[in-house]
mmCIF file of C-alpha atoms in Angstrom:
data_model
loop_
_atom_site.group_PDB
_atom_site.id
_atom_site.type_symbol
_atom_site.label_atom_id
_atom_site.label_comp_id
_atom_site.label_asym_id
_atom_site.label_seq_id
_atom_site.Cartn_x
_atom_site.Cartn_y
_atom_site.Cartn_z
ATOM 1 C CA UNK A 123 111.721 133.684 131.202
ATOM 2 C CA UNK A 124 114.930 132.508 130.604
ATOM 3 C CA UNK A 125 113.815 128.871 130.657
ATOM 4 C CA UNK A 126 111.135 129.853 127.635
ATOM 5 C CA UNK A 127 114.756 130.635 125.615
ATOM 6 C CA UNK A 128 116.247 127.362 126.149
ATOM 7 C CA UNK A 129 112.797 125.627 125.855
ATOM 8 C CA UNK A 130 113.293 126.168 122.105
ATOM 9 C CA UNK A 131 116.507 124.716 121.796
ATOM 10 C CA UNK A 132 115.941 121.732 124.214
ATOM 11 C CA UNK A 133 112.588 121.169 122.301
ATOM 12 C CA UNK A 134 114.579 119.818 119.227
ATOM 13 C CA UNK A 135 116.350 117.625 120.914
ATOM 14 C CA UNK A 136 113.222 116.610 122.870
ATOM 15 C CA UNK A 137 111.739 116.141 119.411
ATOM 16 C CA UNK A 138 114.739 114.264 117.765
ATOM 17 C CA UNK A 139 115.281 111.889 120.909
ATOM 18 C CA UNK A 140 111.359 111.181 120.869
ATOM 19 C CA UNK A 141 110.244 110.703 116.823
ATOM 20 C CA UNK A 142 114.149 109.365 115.969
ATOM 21 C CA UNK A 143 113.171 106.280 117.056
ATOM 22 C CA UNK A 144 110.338 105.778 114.438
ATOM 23 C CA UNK A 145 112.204 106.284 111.137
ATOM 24 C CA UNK A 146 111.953 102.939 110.095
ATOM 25 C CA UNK A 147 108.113 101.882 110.898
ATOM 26 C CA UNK A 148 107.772 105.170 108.874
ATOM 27 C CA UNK A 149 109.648 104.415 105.997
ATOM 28 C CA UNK A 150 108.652 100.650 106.196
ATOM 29 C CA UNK A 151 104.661 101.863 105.956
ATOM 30 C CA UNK A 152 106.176 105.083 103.463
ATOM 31 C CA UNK A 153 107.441 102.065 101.369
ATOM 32 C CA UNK A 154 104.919 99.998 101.428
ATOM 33 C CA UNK A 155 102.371 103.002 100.532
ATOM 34 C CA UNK A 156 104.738 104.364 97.845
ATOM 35 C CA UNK A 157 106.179 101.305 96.331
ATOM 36 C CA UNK A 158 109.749 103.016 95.691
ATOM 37 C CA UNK A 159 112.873 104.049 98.574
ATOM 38 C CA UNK A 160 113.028 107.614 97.187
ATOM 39 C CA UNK A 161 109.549 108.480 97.423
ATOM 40 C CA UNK A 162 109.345 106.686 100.403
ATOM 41 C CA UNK A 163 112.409 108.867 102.406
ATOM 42 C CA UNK A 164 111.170 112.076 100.468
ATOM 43 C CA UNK A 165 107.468 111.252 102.482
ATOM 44 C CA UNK A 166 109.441 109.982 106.348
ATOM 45 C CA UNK A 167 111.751 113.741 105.435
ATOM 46 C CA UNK A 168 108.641 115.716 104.814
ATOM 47 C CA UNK A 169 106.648 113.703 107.768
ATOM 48 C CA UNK A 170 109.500 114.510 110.617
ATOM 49 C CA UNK A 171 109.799 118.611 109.090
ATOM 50 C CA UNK A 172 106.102 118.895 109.468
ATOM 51 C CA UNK A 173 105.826 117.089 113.032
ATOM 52 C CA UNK A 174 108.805 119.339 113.912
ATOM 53 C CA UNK A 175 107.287 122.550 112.596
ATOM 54 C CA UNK A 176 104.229 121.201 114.488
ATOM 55 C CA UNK A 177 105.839 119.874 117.580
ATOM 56 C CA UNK A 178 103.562 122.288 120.124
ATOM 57 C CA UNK A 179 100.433 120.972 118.833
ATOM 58 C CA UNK A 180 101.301 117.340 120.231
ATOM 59 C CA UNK A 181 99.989 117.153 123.436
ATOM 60 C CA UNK A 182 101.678 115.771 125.566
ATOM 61 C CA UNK A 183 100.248 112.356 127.261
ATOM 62 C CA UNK A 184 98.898 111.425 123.613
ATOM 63 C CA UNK A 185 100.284 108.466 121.382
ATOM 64 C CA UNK A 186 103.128 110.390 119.678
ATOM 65 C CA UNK A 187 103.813 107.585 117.336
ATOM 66 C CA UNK A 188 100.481 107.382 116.430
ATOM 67 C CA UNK A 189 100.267 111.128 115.989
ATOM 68 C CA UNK A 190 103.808 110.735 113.563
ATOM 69 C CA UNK A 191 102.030 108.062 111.247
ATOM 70 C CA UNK A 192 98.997 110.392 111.394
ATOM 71 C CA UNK A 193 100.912 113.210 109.392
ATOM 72 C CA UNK A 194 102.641 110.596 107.332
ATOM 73 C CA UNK A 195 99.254 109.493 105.902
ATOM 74 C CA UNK A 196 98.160 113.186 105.429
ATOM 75 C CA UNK A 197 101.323 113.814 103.126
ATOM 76 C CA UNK A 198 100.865 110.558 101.748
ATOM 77 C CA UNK A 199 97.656 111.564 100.600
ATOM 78 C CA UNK A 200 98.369 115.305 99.791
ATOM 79 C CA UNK A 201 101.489 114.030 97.510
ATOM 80 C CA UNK A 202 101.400 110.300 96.493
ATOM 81 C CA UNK A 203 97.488 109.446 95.777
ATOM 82 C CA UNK A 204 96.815 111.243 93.021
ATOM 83 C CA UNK A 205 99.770 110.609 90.650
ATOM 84 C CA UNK A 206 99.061 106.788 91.498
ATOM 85 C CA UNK A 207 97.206 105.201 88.646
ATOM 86 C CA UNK A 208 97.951 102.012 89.770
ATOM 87 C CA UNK A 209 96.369 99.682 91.305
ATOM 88 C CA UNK A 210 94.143 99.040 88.640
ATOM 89 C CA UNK A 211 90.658 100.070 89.797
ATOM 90 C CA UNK A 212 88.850 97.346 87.429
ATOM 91 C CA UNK A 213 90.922 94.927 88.497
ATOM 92 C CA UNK A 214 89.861 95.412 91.958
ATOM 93 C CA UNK A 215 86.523 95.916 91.064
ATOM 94 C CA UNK A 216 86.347 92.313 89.488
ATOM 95 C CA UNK A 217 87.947 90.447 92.407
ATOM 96 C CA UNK A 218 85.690 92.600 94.914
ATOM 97 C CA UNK A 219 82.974 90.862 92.709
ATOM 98 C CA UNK A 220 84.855 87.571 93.001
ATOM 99 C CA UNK A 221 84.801 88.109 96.883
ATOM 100 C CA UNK A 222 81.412 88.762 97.260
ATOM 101 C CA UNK A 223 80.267 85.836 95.684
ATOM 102 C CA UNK A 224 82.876 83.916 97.257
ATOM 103 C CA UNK A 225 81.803 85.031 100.848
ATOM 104 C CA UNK A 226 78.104 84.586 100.277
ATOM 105 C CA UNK A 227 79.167 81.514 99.220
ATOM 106 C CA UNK A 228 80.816 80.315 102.337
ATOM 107 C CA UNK A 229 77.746 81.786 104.033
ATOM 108 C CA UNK A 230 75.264 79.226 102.793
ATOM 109 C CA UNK A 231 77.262 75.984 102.204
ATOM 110 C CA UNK A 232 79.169 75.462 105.096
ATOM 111 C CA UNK A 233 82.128 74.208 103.017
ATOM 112 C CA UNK A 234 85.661 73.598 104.499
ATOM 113 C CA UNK A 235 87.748 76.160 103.673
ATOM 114 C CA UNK A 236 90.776 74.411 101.715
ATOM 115 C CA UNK A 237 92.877 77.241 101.571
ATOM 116 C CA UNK A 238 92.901 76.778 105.619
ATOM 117 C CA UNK A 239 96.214 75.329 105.522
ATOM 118 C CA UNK A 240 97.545 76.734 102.231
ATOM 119 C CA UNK A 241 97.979 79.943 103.685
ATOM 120 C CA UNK A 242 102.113 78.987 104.987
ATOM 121 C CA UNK A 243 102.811 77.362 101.171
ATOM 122 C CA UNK A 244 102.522 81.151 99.762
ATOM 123 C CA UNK A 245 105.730 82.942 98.876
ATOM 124 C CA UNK A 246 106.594 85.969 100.205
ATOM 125 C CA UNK A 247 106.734 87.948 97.198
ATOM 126 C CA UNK A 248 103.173 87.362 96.103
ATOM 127 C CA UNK A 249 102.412 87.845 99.852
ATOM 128 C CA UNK A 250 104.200 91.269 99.523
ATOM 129 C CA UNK A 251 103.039 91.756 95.976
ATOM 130 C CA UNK A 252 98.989 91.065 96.862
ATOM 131 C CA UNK A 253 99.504 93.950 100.127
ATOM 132 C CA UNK A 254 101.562 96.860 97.248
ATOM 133 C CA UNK A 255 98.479 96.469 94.851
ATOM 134 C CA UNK A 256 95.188 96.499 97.485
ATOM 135 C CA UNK A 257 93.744 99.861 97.360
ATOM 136 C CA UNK A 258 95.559 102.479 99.444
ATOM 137 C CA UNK A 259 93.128 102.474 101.906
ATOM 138 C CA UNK A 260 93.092 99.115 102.662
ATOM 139 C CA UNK A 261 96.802 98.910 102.704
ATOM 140 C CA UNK A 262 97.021 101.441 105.244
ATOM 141 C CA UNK A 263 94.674 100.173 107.502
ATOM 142 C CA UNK A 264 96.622 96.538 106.932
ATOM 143 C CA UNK A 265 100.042 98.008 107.689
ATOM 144 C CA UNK A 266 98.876 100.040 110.676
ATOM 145 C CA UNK A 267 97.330 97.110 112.243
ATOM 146 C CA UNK A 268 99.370 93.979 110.972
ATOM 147 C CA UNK A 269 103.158 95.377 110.695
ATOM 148 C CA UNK A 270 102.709 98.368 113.253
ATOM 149 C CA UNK A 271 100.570 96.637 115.994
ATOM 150 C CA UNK A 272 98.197 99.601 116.315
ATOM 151 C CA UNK A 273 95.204 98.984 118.167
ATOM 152 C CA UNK A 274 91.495 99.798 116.084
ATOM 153 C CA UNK A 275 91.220 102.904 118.307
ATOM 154 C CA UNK A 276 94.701 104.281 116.950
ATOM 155 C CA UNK A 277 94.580 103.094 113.197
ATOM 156 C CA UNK A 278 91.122 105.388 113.705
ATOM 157 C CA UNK A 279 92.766 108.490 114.973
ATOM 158 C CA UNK A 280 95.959 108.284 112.760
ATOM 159 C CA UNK A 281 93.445 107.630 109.381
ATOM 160 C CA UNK A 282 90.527 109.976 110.915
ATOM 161 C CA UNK A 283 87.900 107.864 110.326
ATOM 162 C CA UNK A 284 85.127 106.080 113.031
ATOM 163 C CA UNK A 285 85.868 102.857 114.501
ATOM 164 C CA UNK A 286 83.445 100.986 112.178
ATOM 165 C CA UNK A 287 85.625 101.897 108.968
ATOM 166 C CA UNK A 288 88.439 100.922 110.698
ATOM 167 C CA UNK A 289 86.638 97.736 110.728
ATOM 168 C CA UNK A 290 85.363 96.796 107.446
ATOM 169 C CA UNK A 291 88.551 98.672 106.172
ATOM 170 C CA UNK A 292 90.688 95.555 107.711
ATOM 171 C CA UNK A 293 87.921 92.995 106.619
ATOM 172 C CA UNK A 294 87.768 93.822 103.082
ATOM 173 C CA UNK A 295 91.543 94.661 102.767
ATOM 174 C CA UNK A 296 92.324 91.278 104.279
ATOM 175 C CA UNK A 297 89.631 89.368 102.488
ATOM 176 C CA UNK A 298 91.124 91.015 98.608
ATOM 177 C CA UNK A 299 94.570 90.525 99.985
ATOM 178 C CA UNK A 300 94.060 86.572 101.187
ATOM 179 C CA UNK A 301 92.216 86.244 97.605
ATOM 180 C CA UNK A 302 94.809 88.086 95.488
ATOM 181 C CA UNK A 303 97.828 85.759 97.251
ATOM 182 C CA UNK A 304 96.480 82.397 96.644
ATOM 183 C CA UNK A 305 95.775 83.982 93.251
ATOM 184 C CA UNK A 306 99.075 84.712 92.683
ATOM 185 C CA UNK A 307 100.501 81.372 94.375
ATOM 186 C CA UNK A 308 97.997 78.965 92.008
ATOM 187 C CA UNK A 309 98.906 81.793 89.006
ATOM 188 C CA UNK A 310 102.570 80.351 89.831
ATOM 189 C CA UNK A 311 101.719 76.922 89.858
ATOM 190 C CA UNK A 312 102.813 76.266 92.974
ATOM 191 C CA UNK A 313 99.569 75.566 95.166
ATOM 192 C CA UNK A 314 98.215 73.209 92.355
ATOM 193 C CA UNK A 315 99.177 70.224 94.010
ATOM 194 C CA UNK A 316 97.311 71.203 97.415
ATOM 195 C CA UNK A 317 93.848 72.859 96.275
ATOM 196 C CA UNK A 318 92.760 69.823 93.736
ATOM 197 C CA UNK A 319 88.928 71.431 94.699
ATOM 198 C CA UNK A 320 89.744 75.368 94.102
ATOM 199 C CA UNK A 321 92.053 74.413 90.931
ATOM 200 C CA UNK A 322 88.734 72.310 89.259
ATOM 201 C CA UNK A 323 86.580 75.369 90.117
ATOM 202 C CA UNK A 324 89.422 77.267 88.614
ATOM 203 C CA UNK A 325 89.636 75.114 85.146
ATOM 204 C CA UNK A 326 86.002 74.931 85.203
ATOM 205 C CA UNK A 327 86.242 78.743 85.539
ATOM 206 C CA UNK A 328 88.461 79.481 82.441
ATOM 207 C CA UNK A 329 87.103 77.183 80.494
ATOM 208 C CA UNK A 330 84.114 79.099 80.138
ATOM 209 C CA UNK A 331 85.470 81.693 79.495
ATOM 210 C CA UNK A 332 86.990 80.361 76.945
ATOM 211 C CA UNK A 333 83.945 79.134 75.637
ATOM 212 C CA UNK A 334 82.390 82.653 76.077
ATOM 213 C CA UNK A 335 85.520 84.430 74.368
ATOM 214 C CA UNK A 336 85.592 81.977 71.728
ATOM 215 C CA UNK A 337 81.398 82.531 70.726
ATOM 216 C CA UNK B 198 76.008 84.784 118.550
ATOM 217 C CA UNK B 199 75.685 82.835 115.566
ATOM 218 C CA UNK B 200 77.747 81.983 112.247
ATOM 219 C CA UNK B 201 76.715 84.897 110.714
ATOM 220 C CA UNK B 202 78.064 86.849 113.607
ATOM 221 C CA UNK B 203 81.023 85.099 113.902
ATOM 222 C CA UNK B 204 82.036 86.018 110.286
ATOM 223 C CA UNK B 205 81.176 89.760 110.821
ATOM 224 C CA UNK B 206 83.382 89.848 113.918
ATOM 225 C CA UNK B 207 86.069 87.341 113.694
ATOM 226 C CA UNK B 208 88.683 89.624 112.942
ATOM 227 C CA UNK B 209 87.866 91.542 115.962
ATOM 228 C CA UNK B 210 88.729 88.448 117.918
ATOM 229 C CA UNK B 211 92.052 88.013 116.050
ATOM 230 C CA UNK B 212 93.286 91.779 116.980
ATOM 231 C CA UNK B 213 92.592 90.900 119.920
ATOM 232 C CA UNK B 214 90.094 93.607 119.775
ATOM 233 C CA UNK B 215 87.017 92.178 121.332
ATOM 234 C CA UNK B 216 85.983 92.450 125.156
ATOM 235 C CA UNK B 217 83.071 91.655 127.355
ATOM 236 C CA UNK B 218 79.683 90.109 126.424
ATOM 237 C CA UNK B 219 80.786 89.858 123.038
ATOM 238 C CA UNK B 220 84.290 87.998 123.644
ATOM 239 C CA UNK B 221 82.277 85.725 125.819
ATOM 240 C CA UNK B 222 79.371 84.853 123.440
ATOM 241 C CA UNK B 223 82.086 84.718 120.838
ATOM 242 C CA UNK B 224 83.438 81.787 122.644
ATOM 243 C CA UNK B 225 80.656 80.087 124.150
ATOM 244 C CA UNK B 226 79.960 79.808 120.154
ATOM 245 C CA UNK B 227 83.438 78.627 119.023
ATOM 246 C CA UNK B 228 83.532 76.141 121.272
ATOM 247 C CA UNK B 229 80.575 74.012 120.148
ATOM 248 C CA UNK B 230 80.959 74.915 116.605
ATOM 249 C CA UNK B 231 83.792 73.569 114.839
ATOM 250 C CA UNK B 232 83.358 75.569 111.397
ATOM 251 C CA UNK B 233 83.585 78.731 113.432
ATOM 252 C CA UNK B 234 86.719 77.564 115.668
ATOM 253 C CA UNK B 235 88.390 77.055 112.113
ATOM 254 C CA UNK B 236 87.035 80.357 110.824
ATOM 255 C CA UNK B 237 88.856 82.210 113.839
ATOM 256 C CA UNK B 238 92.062 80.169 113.941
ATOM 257 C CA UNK B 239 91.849 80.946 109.816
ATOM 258 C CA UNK B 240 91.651 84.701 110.679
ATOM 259 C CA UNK B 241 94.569 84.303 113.376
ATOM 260 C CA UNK B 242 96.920 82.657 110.447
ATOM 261 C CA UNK B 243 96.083 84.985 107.942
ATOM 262 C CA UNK B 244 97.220 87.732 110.044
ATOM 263 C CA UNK B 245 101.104 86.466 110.833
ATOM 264 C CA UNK B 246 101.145 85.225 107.332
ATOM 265 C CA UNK B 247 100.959 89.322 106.748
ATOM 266 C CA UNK B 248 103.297 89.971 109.672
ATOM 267 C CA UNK B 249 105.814 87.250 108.577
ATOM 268 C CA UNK B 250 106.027 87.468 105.431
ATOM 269 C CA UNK B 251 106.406 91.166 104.193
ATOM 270 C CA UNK B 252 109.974 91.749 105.660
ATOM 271 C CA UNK B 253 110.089 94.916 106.832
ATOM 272 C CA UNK B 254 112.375 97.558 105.057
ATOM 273 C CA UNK B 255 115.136 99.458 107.241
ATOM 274 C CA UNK B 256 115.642 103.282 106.875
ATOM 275 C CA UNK B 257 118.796 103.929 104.686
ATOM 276 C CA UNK B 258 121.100 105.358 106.815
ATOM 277 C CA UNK B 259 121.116 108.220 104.548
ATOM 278 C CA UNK B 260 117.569 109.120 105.418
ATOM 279 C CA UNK B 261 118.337 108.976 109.018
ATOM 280 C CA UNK B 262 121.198 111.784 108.521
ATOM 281 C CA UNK B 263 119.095 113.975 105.638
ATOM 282 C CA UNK B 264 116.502 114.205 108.401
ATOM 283 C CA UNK B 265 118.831 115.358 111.311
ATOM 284 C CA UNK B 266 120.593 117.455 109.027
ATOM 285 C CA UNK B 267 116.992 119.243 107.928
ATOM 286 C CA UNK B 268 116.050 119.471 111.482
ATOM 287 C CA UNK B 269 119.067 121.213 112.964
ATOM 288 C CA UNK B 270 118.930 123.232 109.473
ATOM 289 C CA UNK B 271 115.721 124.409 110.941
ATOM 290 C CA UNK B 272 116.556 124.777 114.318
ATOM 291 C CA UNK B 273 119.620 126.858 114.024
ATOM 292 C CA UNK B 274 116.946 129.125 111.255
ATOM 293 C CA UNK B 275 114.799 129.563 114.566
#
């Protein structure tokens, strides 16, 4: 009995020596979800309260970081999602068009890929800035899997979801991602010089839409 | 498997996710098709391009002591 009295006070140092560890893949993946420190800590705060309010329920055997990140993307989503009106839905929308096209594409002309090598030339800030404006969802399951190193089977229990969205979550994400940084790195000039074939399709591109615009 | 396949799955492959039958068909392929071996080492690149290049963001310190502070705050309410 007396054992059940202490088991209360060793169980928060239990908890703080055990989820301590994790503050920073938390507030890296808080950051990257929020886009902004204080939100970010206010979500890792909330996240360790809840987990410590909730310590009991974590059994014991189970992935405990993968059961932290799990409540992080539940208060995430009860707190953050809905006051973010960005990223642009429309936006999105257009270069999930662009994608399609672009992989159905690839699909019947067996083309070399001449972004193959152009992938190193990107900066990191429109690496960074292409991950902070995909669609939650697919940032997640990029974060979990890329920055984290969670396996499929743990990016599904932490996002509750089957293995198979897990899946097309990571090959969408990455597909919009790869296509919004090269974006970004030809938008900045700077992958001109190696993509002479995507920058033609490009010019041919905007020029008719200019055309269109203009009548 | 074919190319079609390959696409559908290659990122499987690059997590390192894929086992059995299907990691051996998925080579036997690669291996006599050049597009494909491209397509996965693409997938690979893509991948620590992500990893490399979003530097990761440390805790503030701050956060680290707000959250101690708010869990002994709790315990000692116990």
């Amino acid at each position: 009995m007396s054992k059940k009295v202490d088991s209360s006070h060793s169980q928060g140092w239990n908890f703080e020596a055990a989820a301590m560890p994790f503050v920073d893949s938390l507030y890296n993946t808080a950051y990257r979800m929020t886009r902004n420190s204080e939100d970010a800590q206010d979500l890792v705060q909330e996240t360790y309260l809840k987990a410590y309010r909730h310590y009991d329920k974590f059994q014991e055997g189970t992935n405990f970081k993968a059961w932290l990140f799990k409540i992080l993307k539940n208060s995430f989503i009860n707190n953050y999602r809905k006051k973010q009106s960005r990223p642009p839905q429309s936006d999105f929308a257009e270069i999930e068009d662009a994608l399609e096209s672009r992989v159905s594409d690839e699909a019947t002309q067996n083309i070399k890929n001449p972004e193959d090598e152009l992938l190193e030339d990107v900066l990191d800030e429109d690496v960074q800035r292409a991950l902070d404006e995909l669609p939650h969802d697919y940032r997640m399951a990029i974060l979990l899997a890329d920055l984290e190193g969670f396996s499929y089977k743990e990016i599904a229990e932490i996002l509750e979801v089957p293995l198979g969205t897990v899946m097309s979550r990571l090959y969408r994400g990455r597909k919009l991602l790869e296509s919004a940084m090269l974006d970004y790195a030809r938008e900045h000039g700077y992958l001109r010089d190696g993509s002479p074939a995507k920058m033609r399709t490009r010019d041919a591109d905007s020029k008719e839409y200019r055309d269109k615009a203009s009548g | 498997m074919d190319c079609h396949k390959v696409r559908e799955v290659v990122f499987l492959y690059a997590d390192k996710e894929m086992d059995g039958e299907l990691l051996i068909s998925f080579e036997q392929h690669v291996a006599i098709c050049p597009e494909c071996a491209r397509r996965a080492v693409h997938a690979e690149r893509l991948i620590m391009v992500v990893r490399k290049r979003c530097g990761r963001q440390m805790a503030p310190a701050d956060l680290r002591r707000r959250i101690l502070t708010s869990l002994r705050h709790r315990e000692a309410g116990n």
